Amino acid sequence: MNIREQYEKNEHELLSRYASFSDQSKGREVPEEESDVRTVYQRDRDRVLHSKSFRRLKHKTQVFLAPYGDHYRTRLTHTLEVSQIARTIAKALRVNEELTEAIALAHDIGHTPFGHVGERALTAVSGKTFRHNEHGVRVVEKIENNGQGLNLTWEVRDGILNHKTSLKPATIEGDIVRVSDKIAYISHDIDDGIRAGVLFEEKLPKNLTDILGSSTRERINTMIHDVIANSLNSPTIRMSDECWNALIELRQYMFETLYTNEIVKKEEKKAAKIIEILYEYYMDNIELLPKEFRDMMENDSAESDIISDYIAGMTDNYAVEAFESIYIPKAWNVY
């Protein structure tokens, strides 16, 4: 018995009956020879972690556009926080931690530059609704690895596609990530809002902090424990009604005070305009796209889709630099 087979055997002995067992995966679109040391979900986690799309998350907006300061969250640090919360819950519930981690690390891999404003801008300029969860699946299936994709398992791709609140993943591990995503971003966005001087702990609704806690640490701890207590020995992931309703009310408070705050969002129109201009520029100059994207068009992908793919993969910094290199004149310099 090799190391992978021992891992798989251990899963059946140690994990809950509701867990997704590695040796029962629905598999990959392109069959591969099994590893002798890693399960399929370990391999998926590693493929995501080593991908270019994952690394680019470090320069993509979470809430604050190009924040001045080292301690504001980016899309990458958000992803790492989701992963840690999700792994804690998965371990406590005795489900597949490797699958949970793979989904968590990949769940936002389809995000555009400039956060959700990038999604809205691409939707407006292309005329096709851009959804980061759907694009995330496209990234791992069609775009990464020079157009070859990462060939991830069905379960990980399902978790990426269905991590939004309104959707339902097929696995309990995917559902853990879906809930952990909300726990993470509500908690850390408050923390960033306080750091920015936009929110104040003492002004948060007291009826909600009485339930969830009066600090980022307390709120995360409360919600993790609540999920575990209400999901033990169950095929579904849930919070208590009290905790869930408080989380939803806090999320609504965040929309009113932070996510739509004029100070926080004052640069969004500029960011949206950059995406619009870049899209139109590449539509008129398709030959300037990188070769791997032009090659994708030869496989019957529409030009508009490929341009959206290319722009969506940009970091905030790269999108600004691309705009400047095209439209901002450089100073003349005589050497």
Coordinates of C-alpha atoms in Angstrom, one line a residue:
M1 CA 0.0 0.0 0.0
N2 CA 1.5 3.4 -1.0
I3 CA 1.2 6.6 1.0
R4 CA -1.8 7.9 -1.0
E5 CA -3.7 4.6 -0.4
Q6 CA -2.9 4.8 3.3
Y7 CA -4.3 8.4 3.4
E8 CA -7.5 7.2 1.7
K9 CA -7.8 4.3 4.1
N10 CA -7.4 6.7 7.1
E11 CA -10.1 8.9 5.7
H12 CA -12.7 6.1 5.8
E13 CA -11.6 5.2 9.4
L14 CA -11.5 8.8 10.8
L15 CA -13.8 11.1 8.8
S16 CA -17.5 11.6 9.2
R17 CA -19.9 9.6 6.9
Y18 CA -20.9 13.0 5.4
A19 CA -17.3 13.7 4.3
S20 CA -16.2 13.6 0.6
F21 CA -13.7 10.7 0.5
S22 CA -10.8 11.2 -1.8
D23 CA -11.1 7.8 -3.4
Q24 CA -14.7 8.5 -4.3
S25 CA -14.2 11.7 -6.2
K26 CA -16.1 12.1 -9.5
G27 CA -12.7 12.6 -11.0
R28 CA -11.2 15.0 -13.6
E29 CA -12.3 15.9 -17.1
V30 CA -9.0 14.4 -18.4
P31 CA -8.1 11.2 -16.5
E32 CA -4.7 11.1 -14.9
E33 CA -2.5 8.5 -13.3
E34 CA -2.9 8.7 -9.5
S35 CA -0.1 10.1 -7.3
D36 CA 1.6 7.7 -5.0
V37 CA 1.9 10.2 -2.1
R38 CA -1.0 12.7 -2.5
T39 CA -4.7 12.3 -2.7
V40 CA -6.7 13.9 -5.6
Y41 CA -7.7 16.9 -3.4
Q42 CA -4.1 17.4 -2.1
R43 CA -3.0 17.6 -5.7
D44 CA -5.8 20.1 -6.5
R45 CA -4.8 22.3 -3.6
D46 CA -1.2 22.3 -4.7
R47 CA -2.1 23.1 -8.3
V48 CA -4.2 26.1 -7.2
L49 CA -1.5 27.3 -4.8
H50 CA 1.2 27.2 -7.6
S51 CA -1.0 28.8 -10.2
K52 CA -0.3 32.3 -11.6
S53 CA -3.9 33.3 -11.1
F54 CA -3.6 32.6 -7.4
R55 CA -0.4 34.7 -7.0
R56 CA -2.1 37.6 -8.8
L57 CA -4.7 37.8 -6.0
K58 CA -2.1 39.7 -3.9
H59 CA -2.6 42.8 -6.1
K60 CA -6.4 42.6 -6.5
T61 CA -8.8 44.8 -4.5
Q62 CA -10.8 43.4 -1.6
V63 CA -12.7 46.5 -0.5
F64 CA -10.3 49.4 -0.5
L65 CA -9.0 50.4 -4.0
A66 CA -5.1 50.6 -4.0
P67 CA -5.0 51.3 -0.2
Y68 CA -2.1 53.2 1.2
G69 CA -0.9 51.0 4.0
D70 CA 0.4 47.5 4.5
H71 CA -2.4 46.1 6.7
Y72 CA -5.5 46.4 4.5
R73 CA -6.8 43.1 3.1
T74 CA -6.3 42.2 -0.5
R75 CA -8.1 39.4 -2.4
L76 CA -5.2 37.1 -1.5
T77 CA -5.2 37.7 2.3
H78 CA -9.0 37.4 2.2
T79 CA -8.6 34.0 0.5
L80 CA -6.1 32.9 3.2
E81 CA -8.4 33.9 6.0
V82 CA -11.3 32.0 4.4
S83 CA -9.1 29.0 4.1
Q84 CA -8.1 29.1 7.7
I85 CA -11.7 29.5 9.0
A86 CA -12.9 26.8 6.6
R87 CA -10.2 24.3 7.7
T88 CA -11.0 24.9 11.4
I89 CA -14.6 24.1 10.8
A90 CA -13.8 21.1 8.5
K91 CA -11.4 19.6 11.1
A92 CA -14.0 20.0 13.9
L93 CA -16.7 18.3 11.8
R94 CA -14.3 15.6 10.6
V95 CA -14.8 16.2 6.9
N96 CA -12.2 16.4 4.2
E97 CA -9.9 19.2 5.1
E98 CA -7.8 18.9 1.9
L99 CA -10.9 19.3 -0.3
T100 CA -12.1 22.2 1.9
E101 CA -8.7 23.9 1.5
A102 CA -8.5 23.4 -2.2
I103 CA -12.0 25.0 -2.7
A104 CA -11.2 27.9 -0.3
L105 CA -7.9 28.8 -2.0
A106 CA -9.6 28.8 -5.4
H107 CA -12.9 30.3 -4.6
D108 CA -12.0 33.9 -5.7
I109 CA -9.6 33.0 -8.4
G110 CA -12.0 34.4 -11.0
H111 CA -12.1 38.0 -9.6
T112 CA -11.4 41.0 -11.7
P113 CA -9.1 43.9 -10.9
F114 CA -10.7 46.5 -8.7
G115 CA -13.0 44.1 -6.9
H116 CA -16.7 43.9 -7.7
V117 CA -16.5 47.2 -9.6
G118 CA -14.5 45.3 -12.2
E119 CA -17.2 42.7 -12.6
R120 CA -19.8 45.5 -13.1
A121 CA -17.6 47.3 -15.6
L122 CA -16.9 44.2 -17.7
T123 CA -20.6 43.4 -17.7
A124 CA -21.5 46.9 -18.9
V125 CA -18.8 47.1 -21.6
S126 CA -19.2 43.6 -23.0
G127 CA -22.9 43.3 -22.8
K128 CA -22.5 39.8 -21.1
T129 CA -23.0 39.3 -17.4
F130 CA -19.7 38.7 -15.7
R131 CA -19.8 36.6 -12.6
H132 CA -16.5 35.9 -10.8
N133 CA -17.6 32.4 -9.6
E134 CA -18.4 31.3 -13.1
H135 CA -15.2 32.9 -14.4
G136 CA -13.3 31.1 -11.7
V137 CA -14.3 27.8 -13.2
R138 CA -13.3 29.1 -16.6
V139 CA -9.9 30.1 -15.2
V140 CA -9.1 26.6 -13.9
E141 CA -10.6 24.8 -16.8
K142 CA -9.5 26.9 -19.8
I143 CA -7.2 29.7 -19.0
E144 CA -4.5 28.6 -16.5
N145 CA -1.5 26.7 -17.6
N146 CA -1.3 28.4 -21.0
G147 CA -4.8 27.5 -21.9
Q148 CA -4.5 23.9 -20.7
G149 CA -6.3 24.4 -17.4
L150 CA -5.5 22.8 -14.1
N151 CA -7.7 19.7 -14.6
L152 CA -9.1 19.9 -11.1
T153 CA -11.6 17.4 -9.7
W154 CA -15.3 17.9 -10.2
E155 CA -15.8 18.6 -6.5
V156 CA -13.4 21.5 -6.4
R157 CA -14.8 23.0 -9.5
D158 CA -18.3 22.7 -8.0
G159 CA -17.1 24.4 -4.9
I160 CA -15.7 27.4 -6.9
L161 CA -18.9 27.7 -8.9
N162 CA -21.3 27.6 -5.9
H163 CA -19.5 29.5 -3.2
K164 CA -21.8 32.5 -3.4
T165 CA -24.5 32.8 -0.7
S166 CA -27.4 32.2 -3.0
L167 CA -26.0 29.0 -4.4
K168 CA -25.6 25.5 -2.9
P169 CA -22.4 23.4 -3.3
A170 CA -22.8 19.6 -3.8
T171 CA -20.3 18.7 -1.0
I172 CA -20.3 19.6 2.7
E173 CA -16.8 20.9 2.2
G174 CA -18.0 23.3 -0.5
D175 CA -20.7 24.5 1.9
I176 CA -18.2 25.1 4.6
V177 CA -16.3 27.4 2.3
R178 CA -19.5 29.2 1.3
V179 CA -20.3 30.0 4.9
S180 CA -16.6 30.7 5.8
D181 CA -16.4 33.3 3.0
K182 CA -19.1 35.3 4.6
I183 CA -17.7 35.0 8.1
A184 CA -14.3 36.1 6.8
Y185 CA -15.3 39.1 4.7
I186 CA -17.8 40.6 7.1
S187 CA -15.3 40.3 10.0
H188 CA -12.2 41.6 8.2
D189 CA -14.0 44.3 6.2
I190 CA -15.2 45.8 9.5
D191 CA -11.6 45.6 10.7
D192 CA -10.4 47.4 7.6
G193 CA -13.2 50.0 7.8
I194 CA -12.2 50.8 11.4
R195 CA -8.5 51.1 10.3
A196 CA -9.6 53.5 7.6
G197 CA -11.6 55.7 10.0
V198 CA -14.8 54.9 8.2
L199 CA -16.3 52.6 10.8
F200 CA -16.1 52.7 14.6
E201 CA -16.4 49.6 16.8
E202 CA -18.5 51.5 19.4
K203 CA -21.0 52.6 16.6
L204 CA -21.7 49.1 15.3
P205 CA -25.3 48.1 16.1
K206 CA -25.3 47.0 19.7
N207 CA -28.0 44.4 19.2
L208 CA -25.8 42.7 16.7
T209 CA -22.5 43.0 18.7
D210 CA -24.2 41.6 21.7
I211 CA -24.8 38.4 19.7
L212 CA -21.7 38.2 17.6
G213 CA -19.1 40.0 19.7
S214 CA -17.4 43.4 20.1
S215 CA -14.2 42.7 18.2
T216 CA -13.0 41.0 15.0
R217 CA -11.6 38.1 17.0
E218 CA -14.8 37.7 19.1
R219 CA -17.0 37.7 16.0
I220 CA -15.0 35.2 14.1
N221 CA -14.8 32.9 17.2
T222 CA -18.5 33.2 17.8
M223 CA -19.5 32.3 14.3
I224 CA -17.1 29.4 13.9
H225 CA -18.3 27.9 17.2
D226 CA -21.9 28.4 16.2
V227 CA -21.4 26.7 12.8
I228 CA -19.7 23.7 14.4
A229 CA -22.4 23.4 17.2
N230 CA -25.2 23.5 14.7
S231 CA -23.6 21.3 12.0
L232 CA -22.2 18.4 14.0
N233 CA -23.4 15.0 12.7
S234 CA -25.3 16.7 10.0
P235 CA -25.1 16.5 6.2
T236 CA -25.6 20.3 6.0
I237 CA -23.8 23.4 7.3
R238 CA -25.8 25.9 9.2
M239 CA -25.7 28.6 11.8
S240 CA -28.3 29.1 14.5
D241 CA -31.1 31.4 13.5
E242 CA -30.0 34.0 16.0
C243 CA -26.4 34.1 14.7
W244 CA -27.3 33.9 11.0
N245 CA -29.9 36.7 11.2
A246 CA -27.3 38.9 13.1
L247 CA -24.8 38.2 10.4
I248 CA -27.2 39.1 7.6
E249 CA -28.2 42.3 9.5
L250 CA -24.5 43.2 10.0
R251 CA -23.9 42.6 6.3
Q252 CA -26.7 45.0 5.5
Y253 CA -25.2 47.6 7.9
M254 CA -21.9 47.2 6.0
F255 CA -23.6 47.9 2.7
E256 CA -25.1 51.1 4.1
T257 CA -22.0 52.4 5.9
L258 CA -18.9 50.9 4.1
Y259 CA -19.5 49.2 0.7
T260 CA -21.5 52.2 -0.7
N261 CA -19.6 54.8 1.3
E262 CA -18.7 57.8 -0.9
I263 CA -15.2 58.1 0.6
V264 CA -14.4 54.5 0.1
K265 CA -15.9 54.4 -3.4
K266 CA -14.8 57.7 -4.8
E267 CA -12.2 56.2 -7.1
E268 CA -14.5 53.5 -8.5
K269 CA -15.7 55.4 -11.5
K270 CA -12.1 55.9 -12.6
A271 CA -11.4 52.2 -12.2
A272 CA -14.5 51.3 -14.2
K273 CA -13.5 53.7 -16.9
I274 CA -10.0 52.0 -17.2
I275 CA -11.6 48.6 -17.7
E276 CA -14.0 50.0 -20.3
I277 CA -11.2 51.8 -22.2
L278 CA -9.0 48.7 -22.1
Y279 CA -11.8 46.5 -23.4
E280 CA -12.5 48.8 -26.3
Y281 CA -8.9 49.2 -27.1
Y282 CA -8.3 45.4 -27.3
M283 CA -11.4 44.9 -29.4
D284 CA -9.9 47.3 -31.9
N285 CA -6.4 45.8 -31.5
I286 CA -7.0 42.1 -31.0
E287 CA -3.5 41.2 -32.4
L288 CA -1.9 42.9 -29.3
L289 CA -3.3 40.3 -26.9
P290 CA -0.8 37.8 -25.5
K291 CA -0.3 34.7 -27.7
E292 CA -2.0 32.3 -25.4
F293 CA -5.2 34.3 -25.5
R294 CA -5.1 34.6 -29.3
D295 CA -4.6 30.9 -29.4
M296 CA -7.8 30.4 -27.4
M297 CA -9.7 32.3 -30.2
E298 CA -8.6 29.7 -32.6
N299 CA -10.6 27.2 -30.5
D300 CA -13.8 28.9 -31.4
S301 CA -13.9 31.3 -28.4
A302 CA -15.5 34.7 -29.1
E303 CA -13.2 37.7 -29.3
S304 CA -15.2 39.5 -26.6
D305 CA -14.9 36.5 -24.2
I306 CA -11.2 36.3 -24.7
I307 CA -10.7 40.0 -24.1
S308 CA -12.8 39.7 -20.9
D309 CA -10.7 36.8 -19.9
Y310 CA -7.5 38.8 -20.4
I311 CA -8.7 41.9 -18.5
A312 CA -10.2 39.9 -15.7
G313 CA -6.9 38.3 -15.1
M314 CA -5.1 41.6 -14.6
T315 CA -4.1 42.9 -11.2
D316 CA -5.1 46.4 -10.2
N317 CA -1.5 47.6 -10.8
Y318 CA -1.2 45.9 -14.2
A319 CA -4.5 47.3 -15.4
V320 CA -3.4 50.9 -14.5
E321 CA 0.0 50.3 -16.1
A322 CA -1.6 48.9 -19.3
F323 CA -3.8 52.0 -19.5
E324 CA -0.9 54.4 -18.9
S325 CA 1.3 52.7 -21.5
I326 CA -1.4 53.0 -24.1
Y327 CA -2.9 56.4 -23.4
I328 CA -0.5 58.5 -21.2
P329 CA 2.4 60.1 -23.2
K330 CA 5.8 59.5 -21.9
A331 CA 8.2 62.4 -21.3
W332 CA 10.8 62.9 -24.0
N333 CA 14.3 62.0 -22.8
V334 CA 17.5 62.6 -24.7
Y335 CA 20.4 60.3 -23.8

